[in-house]
Short mmCIF file of C-alpha atoms in Angstrom, two decimals:
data_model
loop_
_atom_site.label_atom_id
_atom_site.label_comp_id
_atom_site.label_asym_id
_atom_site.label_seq_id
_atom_site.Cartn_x
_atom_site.Cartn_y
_atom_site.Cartn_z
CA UNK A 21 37.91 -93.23 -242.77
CA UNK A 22 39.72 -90.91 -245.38
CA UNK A 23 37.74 -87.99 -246.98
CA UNK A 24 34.55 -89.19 -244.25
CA UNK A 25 32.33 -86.17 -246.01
CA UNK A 26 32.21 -88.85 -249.27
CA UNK A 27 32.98 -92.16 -247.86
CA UNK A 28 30.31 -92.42 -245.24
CA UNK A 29 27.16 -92.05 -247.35
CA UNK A 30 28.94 -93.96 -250.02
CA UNK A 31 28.76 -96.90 -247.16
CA UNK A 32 25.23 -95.81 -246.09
CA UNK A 33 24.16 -96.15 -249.94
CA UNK A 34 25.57 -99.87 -250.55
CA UNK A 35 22.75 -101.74 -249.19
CA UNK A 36 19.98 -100.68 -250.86
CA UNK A 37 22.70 -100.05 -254.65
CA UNK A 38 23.05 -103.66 -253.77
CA UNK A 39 19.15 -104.64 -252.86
CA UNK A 40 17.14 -102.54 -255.63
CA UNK A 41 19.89 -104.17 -258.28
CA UNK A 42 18.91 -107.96 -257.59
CA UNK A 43 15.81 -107.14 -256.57
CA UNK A 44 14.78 -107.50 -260.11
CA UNK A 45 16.65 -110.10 -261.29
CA UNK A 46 14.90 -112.30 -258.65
CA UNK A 47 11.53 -110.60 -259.34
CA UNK A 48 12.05 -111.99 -263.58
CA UNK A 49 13.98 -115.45 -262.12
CA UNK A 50 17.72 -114.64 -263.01
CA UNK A 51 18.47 -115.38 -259.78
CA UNK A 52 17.53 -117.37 -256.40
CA UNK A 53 15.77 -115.50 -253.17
CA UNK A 54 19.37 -116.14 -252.23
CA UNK A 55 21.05 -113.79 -253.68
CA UNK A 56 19.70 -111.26 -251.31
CA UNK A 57 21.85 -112.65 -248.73
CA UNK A 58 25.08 -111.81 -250.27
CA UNK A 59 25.15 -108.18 -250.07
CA UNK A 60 26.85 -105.49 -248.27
CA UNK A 61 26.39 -104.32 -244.75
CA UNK A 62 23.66 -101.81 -243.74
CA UNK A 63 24.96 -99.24 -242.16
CA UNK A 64 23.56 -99.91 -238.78
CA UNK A 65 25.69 -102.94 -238.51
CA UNK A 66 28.93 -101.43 -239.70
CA UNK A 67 28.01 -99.06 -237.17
CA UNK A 68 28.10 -101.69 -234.87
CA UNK A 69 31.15 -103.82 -236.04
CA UNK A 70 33.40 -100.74 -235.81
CA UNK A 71 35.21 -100.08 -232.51
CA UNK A 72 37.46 -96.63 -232.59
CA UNK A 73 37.36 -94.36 -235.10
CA UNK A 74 39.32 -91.15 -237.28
CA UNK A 75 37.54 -89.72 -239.18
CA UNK A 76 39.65 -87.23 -241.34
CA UNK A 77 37.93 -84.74 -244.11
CA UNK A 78 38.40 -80.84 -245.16
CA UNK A 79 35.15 -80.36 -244.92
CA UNK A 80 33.81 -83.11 -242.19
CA UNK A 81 29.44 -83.34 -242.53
CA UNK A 82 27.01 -82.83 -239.52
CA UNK A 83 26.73 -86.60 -238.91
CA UNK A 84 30.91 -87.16 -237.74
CA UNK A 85 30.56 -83.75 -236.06
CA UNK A 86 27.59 -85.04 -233.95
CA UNK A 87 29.32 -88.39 -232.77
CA UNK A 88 32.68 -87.91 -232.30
CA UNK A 89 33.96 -87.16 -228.78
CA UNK A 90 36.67 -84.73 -229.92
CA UNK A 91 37.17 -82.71 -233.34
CA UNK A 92 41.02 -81.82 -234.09
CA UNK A 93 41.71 -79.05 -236.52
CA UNK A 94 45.08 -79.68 -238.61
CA UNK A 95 45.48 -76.54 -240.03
CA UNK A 96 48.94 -76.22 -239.85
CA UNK A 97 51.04 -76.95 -242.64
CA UNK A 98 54.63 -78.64 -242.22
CA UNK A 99 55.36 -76.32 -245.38
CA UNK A 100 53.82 -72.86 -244.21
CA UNK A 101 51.33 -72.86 -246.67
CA UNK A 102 48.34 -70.97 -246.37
CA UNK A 103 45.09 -71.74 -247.85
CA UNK A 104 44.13 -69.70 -251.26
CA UNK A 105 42.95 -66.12 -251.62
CA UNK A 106 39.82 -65.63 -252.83
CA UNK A 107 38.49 -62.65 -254.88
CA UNK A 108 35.20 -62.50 -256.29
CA UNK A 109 34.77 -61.06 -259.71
CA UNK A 110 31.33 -60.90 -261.70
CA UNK A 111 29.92 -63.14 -264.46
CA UNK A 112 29.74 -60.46 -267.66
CA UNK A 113 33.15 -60.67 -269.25
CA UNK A 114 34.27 -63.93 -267.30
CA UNK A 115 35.83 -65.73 -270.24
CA UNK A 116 37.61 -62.41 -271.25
CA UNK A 117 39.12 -61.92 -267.60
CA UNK A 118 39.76 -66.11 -267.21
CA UNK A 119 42.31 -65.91 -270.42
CA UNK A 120 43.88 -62.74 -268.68
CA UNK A 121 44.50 -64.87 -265.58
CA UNK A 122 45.56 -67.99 -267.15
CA UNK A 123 48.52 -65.94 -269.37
CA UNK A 124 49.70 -64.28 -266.10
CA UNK A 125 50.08 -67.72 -264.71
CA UNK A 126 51.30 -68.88 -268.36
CA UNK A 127 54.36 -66.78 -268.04
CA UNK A 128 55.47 -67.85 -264.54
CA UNK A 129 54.97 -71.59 -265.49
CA UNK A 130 52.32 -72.36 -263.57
CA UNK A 131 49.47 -73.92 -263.93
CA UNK A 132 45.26 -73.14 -263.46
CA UNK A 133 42.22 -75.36 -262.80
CA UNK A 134 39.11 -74.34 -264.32
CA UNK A 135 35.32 -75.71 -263.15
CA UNK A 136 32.47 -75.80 -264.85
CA UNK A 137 29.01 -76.65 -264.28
CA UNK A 138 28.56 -79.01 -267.00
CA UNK A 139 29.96 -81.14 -269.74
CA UNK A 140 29.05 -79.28 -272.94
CA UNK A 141 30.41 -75.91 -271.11
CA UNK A 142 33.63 -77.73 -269.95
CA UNK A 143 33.71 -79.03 -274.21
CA UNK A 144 33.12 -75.57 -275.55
CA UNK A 145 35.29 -73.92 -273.45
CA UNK A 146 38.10 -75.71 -273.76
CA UNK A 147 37.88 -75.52 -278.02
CA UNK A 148 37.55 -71.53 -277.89
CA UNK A 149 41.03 -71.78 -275.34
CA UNK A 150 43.07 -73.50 -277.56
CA UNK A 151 41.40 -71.12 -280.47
CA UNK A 152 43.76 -68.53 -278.09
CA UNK A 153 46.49 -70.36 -278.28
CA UNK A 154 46.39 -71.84 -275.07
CA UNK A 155 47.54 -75.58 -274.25
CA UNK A 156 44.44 -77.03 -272.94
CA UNK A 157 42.49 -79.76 -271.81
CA UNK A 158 39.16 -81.21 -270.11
CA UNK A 159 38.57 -83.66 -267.35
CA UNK A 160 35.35 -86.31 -268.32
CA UNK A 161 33.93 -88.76 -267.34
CA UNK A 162 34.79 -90.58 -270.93
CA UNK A 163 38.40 -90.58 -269.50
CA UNK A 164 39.89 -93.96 -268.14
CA UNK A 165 41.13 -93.57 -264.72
CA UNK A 166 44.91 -94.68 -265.71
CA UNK A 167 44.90 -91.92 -268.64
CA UNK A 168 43.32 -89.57 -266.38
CA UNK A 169 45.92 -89.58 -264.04
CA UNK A 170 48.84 -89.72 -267.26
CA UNK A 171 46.68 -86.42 -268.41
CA UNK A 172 47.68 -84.85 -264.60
CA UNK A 173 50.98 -85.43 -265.09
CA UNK A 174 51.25 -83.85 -268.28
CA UNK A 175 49.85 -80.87 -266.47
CA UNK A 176 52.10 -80.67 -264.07
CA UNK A 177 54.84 -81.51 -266.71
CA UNK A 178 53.46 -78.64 -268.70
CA UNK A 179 52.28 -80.36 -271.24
CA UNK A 180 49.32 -78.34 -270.79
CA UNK A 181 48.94 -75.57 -269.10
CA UNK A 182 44.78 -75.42 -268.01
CA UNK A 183 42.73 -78.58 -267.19
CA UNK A 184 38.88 -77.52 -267.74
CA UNK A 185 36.75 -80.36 -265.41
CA UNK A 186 33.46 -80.66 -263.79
CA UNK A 187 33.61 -82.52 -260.61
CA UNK A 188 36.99 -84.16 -260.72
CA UNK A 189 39.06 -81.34 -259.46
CA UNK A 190 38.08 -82.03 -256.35
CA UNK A 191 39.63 -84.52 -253.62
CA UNK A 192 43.02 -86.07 -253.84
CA UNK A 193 44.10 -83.65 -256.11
CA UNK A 194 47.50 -82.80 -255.39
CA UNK A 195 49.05 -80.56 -258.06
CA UNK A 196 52.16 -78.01 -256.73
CA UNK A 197 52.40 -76.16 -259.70
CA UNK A 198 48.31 -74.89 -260.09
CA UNK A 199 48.71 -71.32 -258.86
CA UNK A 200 45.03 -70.49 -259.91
CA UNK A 201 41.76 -72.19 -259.40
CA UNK A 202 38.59 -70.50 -261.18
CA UNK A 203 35.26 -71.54 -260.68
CA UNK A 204 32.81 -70.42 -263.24
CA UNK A 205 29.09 -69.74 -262.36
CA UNK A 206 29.87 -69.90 -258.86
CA UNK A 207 26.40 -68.39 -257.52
CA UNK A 208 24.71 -71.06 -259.46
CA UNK A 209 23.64 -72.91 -255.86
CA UNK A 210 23.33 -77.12 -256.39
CA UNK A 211 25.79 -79.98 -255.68
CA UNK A 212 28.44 -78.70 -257.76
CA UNK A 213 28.35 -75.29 -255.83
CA UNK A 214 27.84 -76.05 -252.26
CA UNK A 215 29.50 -75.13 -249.30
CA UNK A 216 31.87 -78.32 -249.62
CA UNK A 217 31.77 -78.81 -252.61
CA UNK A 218 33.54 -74.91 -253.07
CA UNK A 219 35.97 -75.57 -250.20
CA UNK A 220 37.08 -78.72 -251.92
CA UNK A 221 37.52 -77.12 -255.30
CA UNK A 222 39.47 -73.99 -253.71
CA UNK A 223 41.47 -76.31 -251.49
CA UNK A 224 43.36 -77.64 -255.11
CA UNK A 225 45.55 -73.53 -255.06
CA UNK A 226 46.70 -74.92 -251.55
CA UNK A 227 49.58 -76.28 -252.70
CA UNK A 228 51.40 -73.48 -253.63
CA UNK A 229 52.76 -70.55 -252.78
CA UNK A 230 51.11 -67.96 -254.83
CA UNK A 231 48.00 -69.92 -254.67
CA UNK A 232 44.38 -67.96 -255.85
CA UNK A 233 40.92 -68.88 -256.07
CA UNK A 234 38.55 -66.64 -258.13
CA UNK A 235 34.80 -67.16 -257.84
CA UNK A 236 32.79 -65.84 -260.96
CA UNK A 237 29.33 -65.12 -259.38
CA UNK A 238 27.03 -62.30 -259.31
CA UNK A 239 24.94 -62.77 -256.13
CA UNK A 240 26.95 -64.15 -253.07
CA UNK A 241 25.03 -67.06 -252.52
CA UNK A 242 25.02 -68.43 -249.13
CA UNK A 243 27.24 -71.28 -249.74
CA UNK A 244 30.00 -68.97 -251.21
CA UNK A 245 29.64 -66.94 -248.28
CA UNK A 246 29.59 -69.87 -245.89
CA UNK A 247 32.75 -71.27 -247.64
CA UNK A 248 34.68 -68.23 -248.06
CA UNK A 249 34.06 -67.92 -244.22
CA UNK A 250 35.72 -71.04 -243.52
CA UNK A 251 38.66 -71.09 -245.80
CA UNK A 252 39.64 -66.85 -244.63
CA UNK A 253 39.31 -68.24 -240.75
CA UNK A 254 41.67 -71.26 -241.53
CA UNK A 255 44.25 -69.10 -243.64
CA UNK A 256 44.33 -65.93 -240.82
CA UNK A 257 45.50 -69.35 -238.50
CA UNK A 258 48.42 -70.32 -240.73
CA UNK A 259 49.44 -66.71 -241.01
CA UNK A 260 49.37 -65.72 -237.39
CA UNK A 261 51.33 -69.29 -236.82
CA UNK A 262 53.53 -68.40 -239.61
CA UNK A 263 54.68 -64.78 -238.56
CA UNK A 264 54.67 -65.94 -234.68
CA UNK A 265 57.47 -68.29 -235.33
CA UNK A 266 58.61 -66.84 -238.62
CA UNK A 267 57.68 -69.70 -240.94
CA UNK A 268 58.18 -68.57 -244.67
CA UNK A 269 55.85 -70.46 -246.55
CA UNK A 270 57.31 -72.99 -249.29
CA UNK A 271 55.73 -74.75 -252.54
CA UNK A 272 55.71 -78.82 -252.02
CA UNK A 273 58.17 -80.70 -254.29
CA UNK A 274 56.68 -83.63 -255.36
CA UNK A 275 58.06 -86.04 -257.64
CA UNK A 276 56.12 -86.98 -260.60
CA UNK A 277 55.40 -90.84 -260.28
CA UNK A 278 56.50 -93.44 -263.06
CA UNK A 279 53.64 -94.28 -265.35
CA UNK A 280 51.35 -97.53 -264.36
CA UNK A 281 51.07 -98.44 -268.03
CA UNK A 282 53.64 -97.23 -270.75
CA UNK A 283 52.11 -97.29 -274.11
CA UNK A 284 53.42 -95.41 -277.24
CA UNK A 285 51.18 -93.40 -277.06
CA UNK A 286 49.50 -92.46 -274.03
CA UNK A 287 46.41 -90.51 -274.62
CA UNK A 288 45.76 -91.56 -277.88
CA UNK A 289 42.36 -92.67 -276.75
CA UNK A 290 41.42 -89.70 -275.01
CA UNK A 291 43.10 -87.37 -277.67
CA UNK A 292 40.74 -88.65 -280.33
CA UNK A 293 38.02 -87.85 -277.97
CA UNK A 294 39.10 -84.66 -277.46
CA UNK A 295 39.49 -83.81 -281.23
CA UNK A 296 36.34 -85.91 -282.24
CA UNK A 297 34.17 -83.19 -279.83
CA UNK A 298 36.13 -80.05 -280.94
CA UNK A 299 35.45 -81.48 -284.85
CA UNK A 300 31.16 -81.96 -283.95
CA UNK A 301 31.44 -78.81 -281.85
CA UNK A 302 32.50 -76.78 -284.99
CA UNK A 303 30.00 -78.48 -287.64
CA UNK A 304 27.11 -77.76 -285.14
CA UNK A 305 28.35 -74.36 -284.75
CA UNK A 306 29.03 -73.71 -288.39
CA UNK A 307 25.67 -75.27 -289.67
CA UNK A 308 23.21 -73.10 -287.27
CA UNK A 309 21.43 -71.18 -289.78
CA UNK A 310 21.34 -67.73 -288.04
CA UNK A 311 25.28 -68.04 -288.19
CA UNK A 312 27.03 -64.86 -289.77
CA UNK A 313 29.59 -65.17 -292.38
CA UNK A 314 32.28 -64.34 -290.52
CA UNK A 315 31.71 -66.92 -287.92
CA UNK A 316 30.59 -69.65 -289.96
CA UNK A 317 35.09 -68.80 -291.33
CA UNK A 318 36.22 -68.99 -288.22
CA UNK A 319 34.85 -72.58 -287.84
CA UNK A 320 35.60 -73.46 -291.02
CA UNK A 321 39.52 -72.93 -289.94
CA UNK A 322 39.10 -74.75 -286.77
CA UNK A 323 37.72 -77.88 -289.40
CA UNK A 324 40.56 -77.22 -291.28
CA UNK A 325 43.12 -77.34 -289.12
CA UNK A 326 42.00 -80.84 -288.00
CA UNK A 327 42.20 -81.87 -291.26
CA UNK A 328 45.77 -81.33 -291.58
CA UNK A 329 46.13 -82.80 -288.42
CA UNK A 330 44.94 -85.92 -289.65
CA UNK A 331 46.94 -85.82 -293.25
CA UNK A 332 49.76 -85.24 -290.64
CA UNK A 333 48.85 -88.49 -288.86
CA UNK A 334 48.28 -90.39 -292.44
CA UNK A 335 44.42 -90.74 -291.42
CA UNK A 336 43.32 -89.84 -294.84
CA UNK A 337 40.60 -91.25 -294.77
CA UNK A 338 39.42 -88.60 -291.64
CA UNK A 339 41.12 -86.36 -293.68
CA UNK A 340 39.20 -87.21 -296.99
CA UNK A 341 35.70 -86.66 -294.86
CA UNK A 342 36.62 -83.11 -293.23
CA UNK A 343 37.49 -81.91 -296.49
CA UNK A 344 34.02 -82.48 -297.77
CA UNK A 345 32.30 -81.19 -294.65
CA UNK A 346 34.62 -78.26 -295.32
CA UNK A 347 33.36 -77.65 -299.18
CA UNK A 348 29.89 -78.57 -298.27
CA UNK A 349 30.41 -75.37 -295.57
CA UNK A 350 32.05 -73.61 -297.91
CA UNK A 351 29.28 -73.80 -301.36
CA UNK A 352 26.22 -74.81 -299.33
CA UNK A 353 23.96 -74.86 -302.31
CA UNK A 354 26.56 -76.89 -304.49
CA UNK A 355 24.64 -79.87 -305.27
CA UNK A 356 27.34 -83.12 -304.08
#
């Protein structure tokens, strides 16, 4: 059972998805008494119906710990690689010292992975980047899971060069050319900043080199501790292995894959997702009353900039609309 620290509660959680679904479709008569008897199995029986098994995870839970007969670390990398370094820097001036970082890695053609805690940070973010010039992007939910992966690729391709995300830069990610991981808010304790949850996130800098993790927090929390812990004991294993039998560690090459689906263009869908947020982003912004003049500008050039974007793209109409958002911004007591 791959990644067993998801997949096991995923199957413990089936049954009753399945039974508090159709429970009320019988209740109002959309369905026969029968239906209940098509359904998953509880996890007592799987239990039962299985016979020997691996469990394999980064960050395995109490319940495979307690039942298996033997737990086998596989630490050691067939590339050297050590897990990330992690430095801890505090939350004033985090934004400031993230764009630092990311045009350090910028220059060596690498790439960085930033977390957030929510969506609206992860949207707001990502518009005051690419106000810095920087070629960036966010991870959502909104995102198909075939454009998703395109929008990885063009990472790696460099494309872009910082992928902002919530909880999907987590497992499976394999990207060779993220150097730098950054986790914003880190001491914020919750789901999104547990022990595994942080292990997982920092595990996405294992696959290179140089790889980094920085943790913006304030307070060590004790899940930054506890994780921190874990991933220093793993890496001082890979070094001692490494300088015993004089390993020199070496990024992965892996070959980006051929697309699923080719369309003309591939992210157009997420693209005008991406510029329909950063457009209602800057009317909110530029509309809040207690705005001062020279901000309410500076969002007024954001709008138009997409403007011209979409006169570039013959989407005059779009075009037509910004433009009067823009005046309206502009002469606010101009009657229309």
């Amino acid at each position: 059972i791959d990644e067993s620290h998801m997949t096991v509660p995923q199957i413990n959680g089936m049954y009753n998805g399945d039974r508090s679904r159709k429970e009320m479709l019988v209740d109002f008569g959309f369905r026969l008494p029968s239906a209940y008897d098509n359904r998953p199995l509880k996890f007592d029986e799987f239990s039962r119906k299985i016979n020997r098994v691996i469990y394999t995870s980064a960050t395995p839970s109490q319940y495979e710990i307690s039942i298996s007969s033997q737990v086998v670390q596989q630490l050691i990398r067939p590339t050297g690689l050590q897990d990330p370094q992690i430095s801890i820097k505090p939350s004033e001036g985090q934004i400031k010292d993230l764009i630092a970082e990311i045009k350090k890695r910028v220059k060596k053609s690498q790439r960085v992975l930033v977390t957030t805690l929510t969506k609206r940070m992860a949207e707001e973010l990502s518009l005051y980047l690419e106000e810095k010039s920087i070629k960036v992007h966010y991870l959502h939910s909104e995102i198909q899971t075939l454009e998703r992966t395109d929008l990885l690729d063009d990472l790696r391709l460099g494309n872009y060069d910082v992928l902002v995300g919530i909880n999907l830069l987590r497992e499976g990610l394999d990207l060779p050319e993220v150097s730098l991981v950054a986790i914003l808010d880190a001491d914020k304790e919750g789901f999104l900043r547990s022990e595994t949850s942080l292990i997982q996130t920092m595990g996405r800098a294992a696959r290179h080199v140089n790889g980094q993790v920085i943790l913006y927090a304030d307070t060590i929390t004790g899940s930054i501790e506890r994780a921190i812990k874990e991933v220093e004991r793993r890496r001082q294993i890979q070094l001692d292995y490494n300088k015993k039998y004089n390993i020199s560690p070496k990024s992965i090459e892996k070959p980006i894959r051929a697309k699923l689906v080719e369309r003309e263009k591939v992210y157009e869908e997420s693209k005008q997702i991406y510029r329909d947020t950063v457009i209602q982003l800057a009317l909110e912004r530029a509309t809040e009353g207690s705005l001062l003049a020279e901000d309410r500008q500076k969002y007024i050039k954001i709008l138009t900039r997409e403007m011209k974007n979409a006169a570039r793209l013959l989407d005059f109409e779009q075009a037509a609309i910004l433009r009067d958002q823009i005046q309206s911004l502009k002469f606010p007591n101009q009657n229309s």
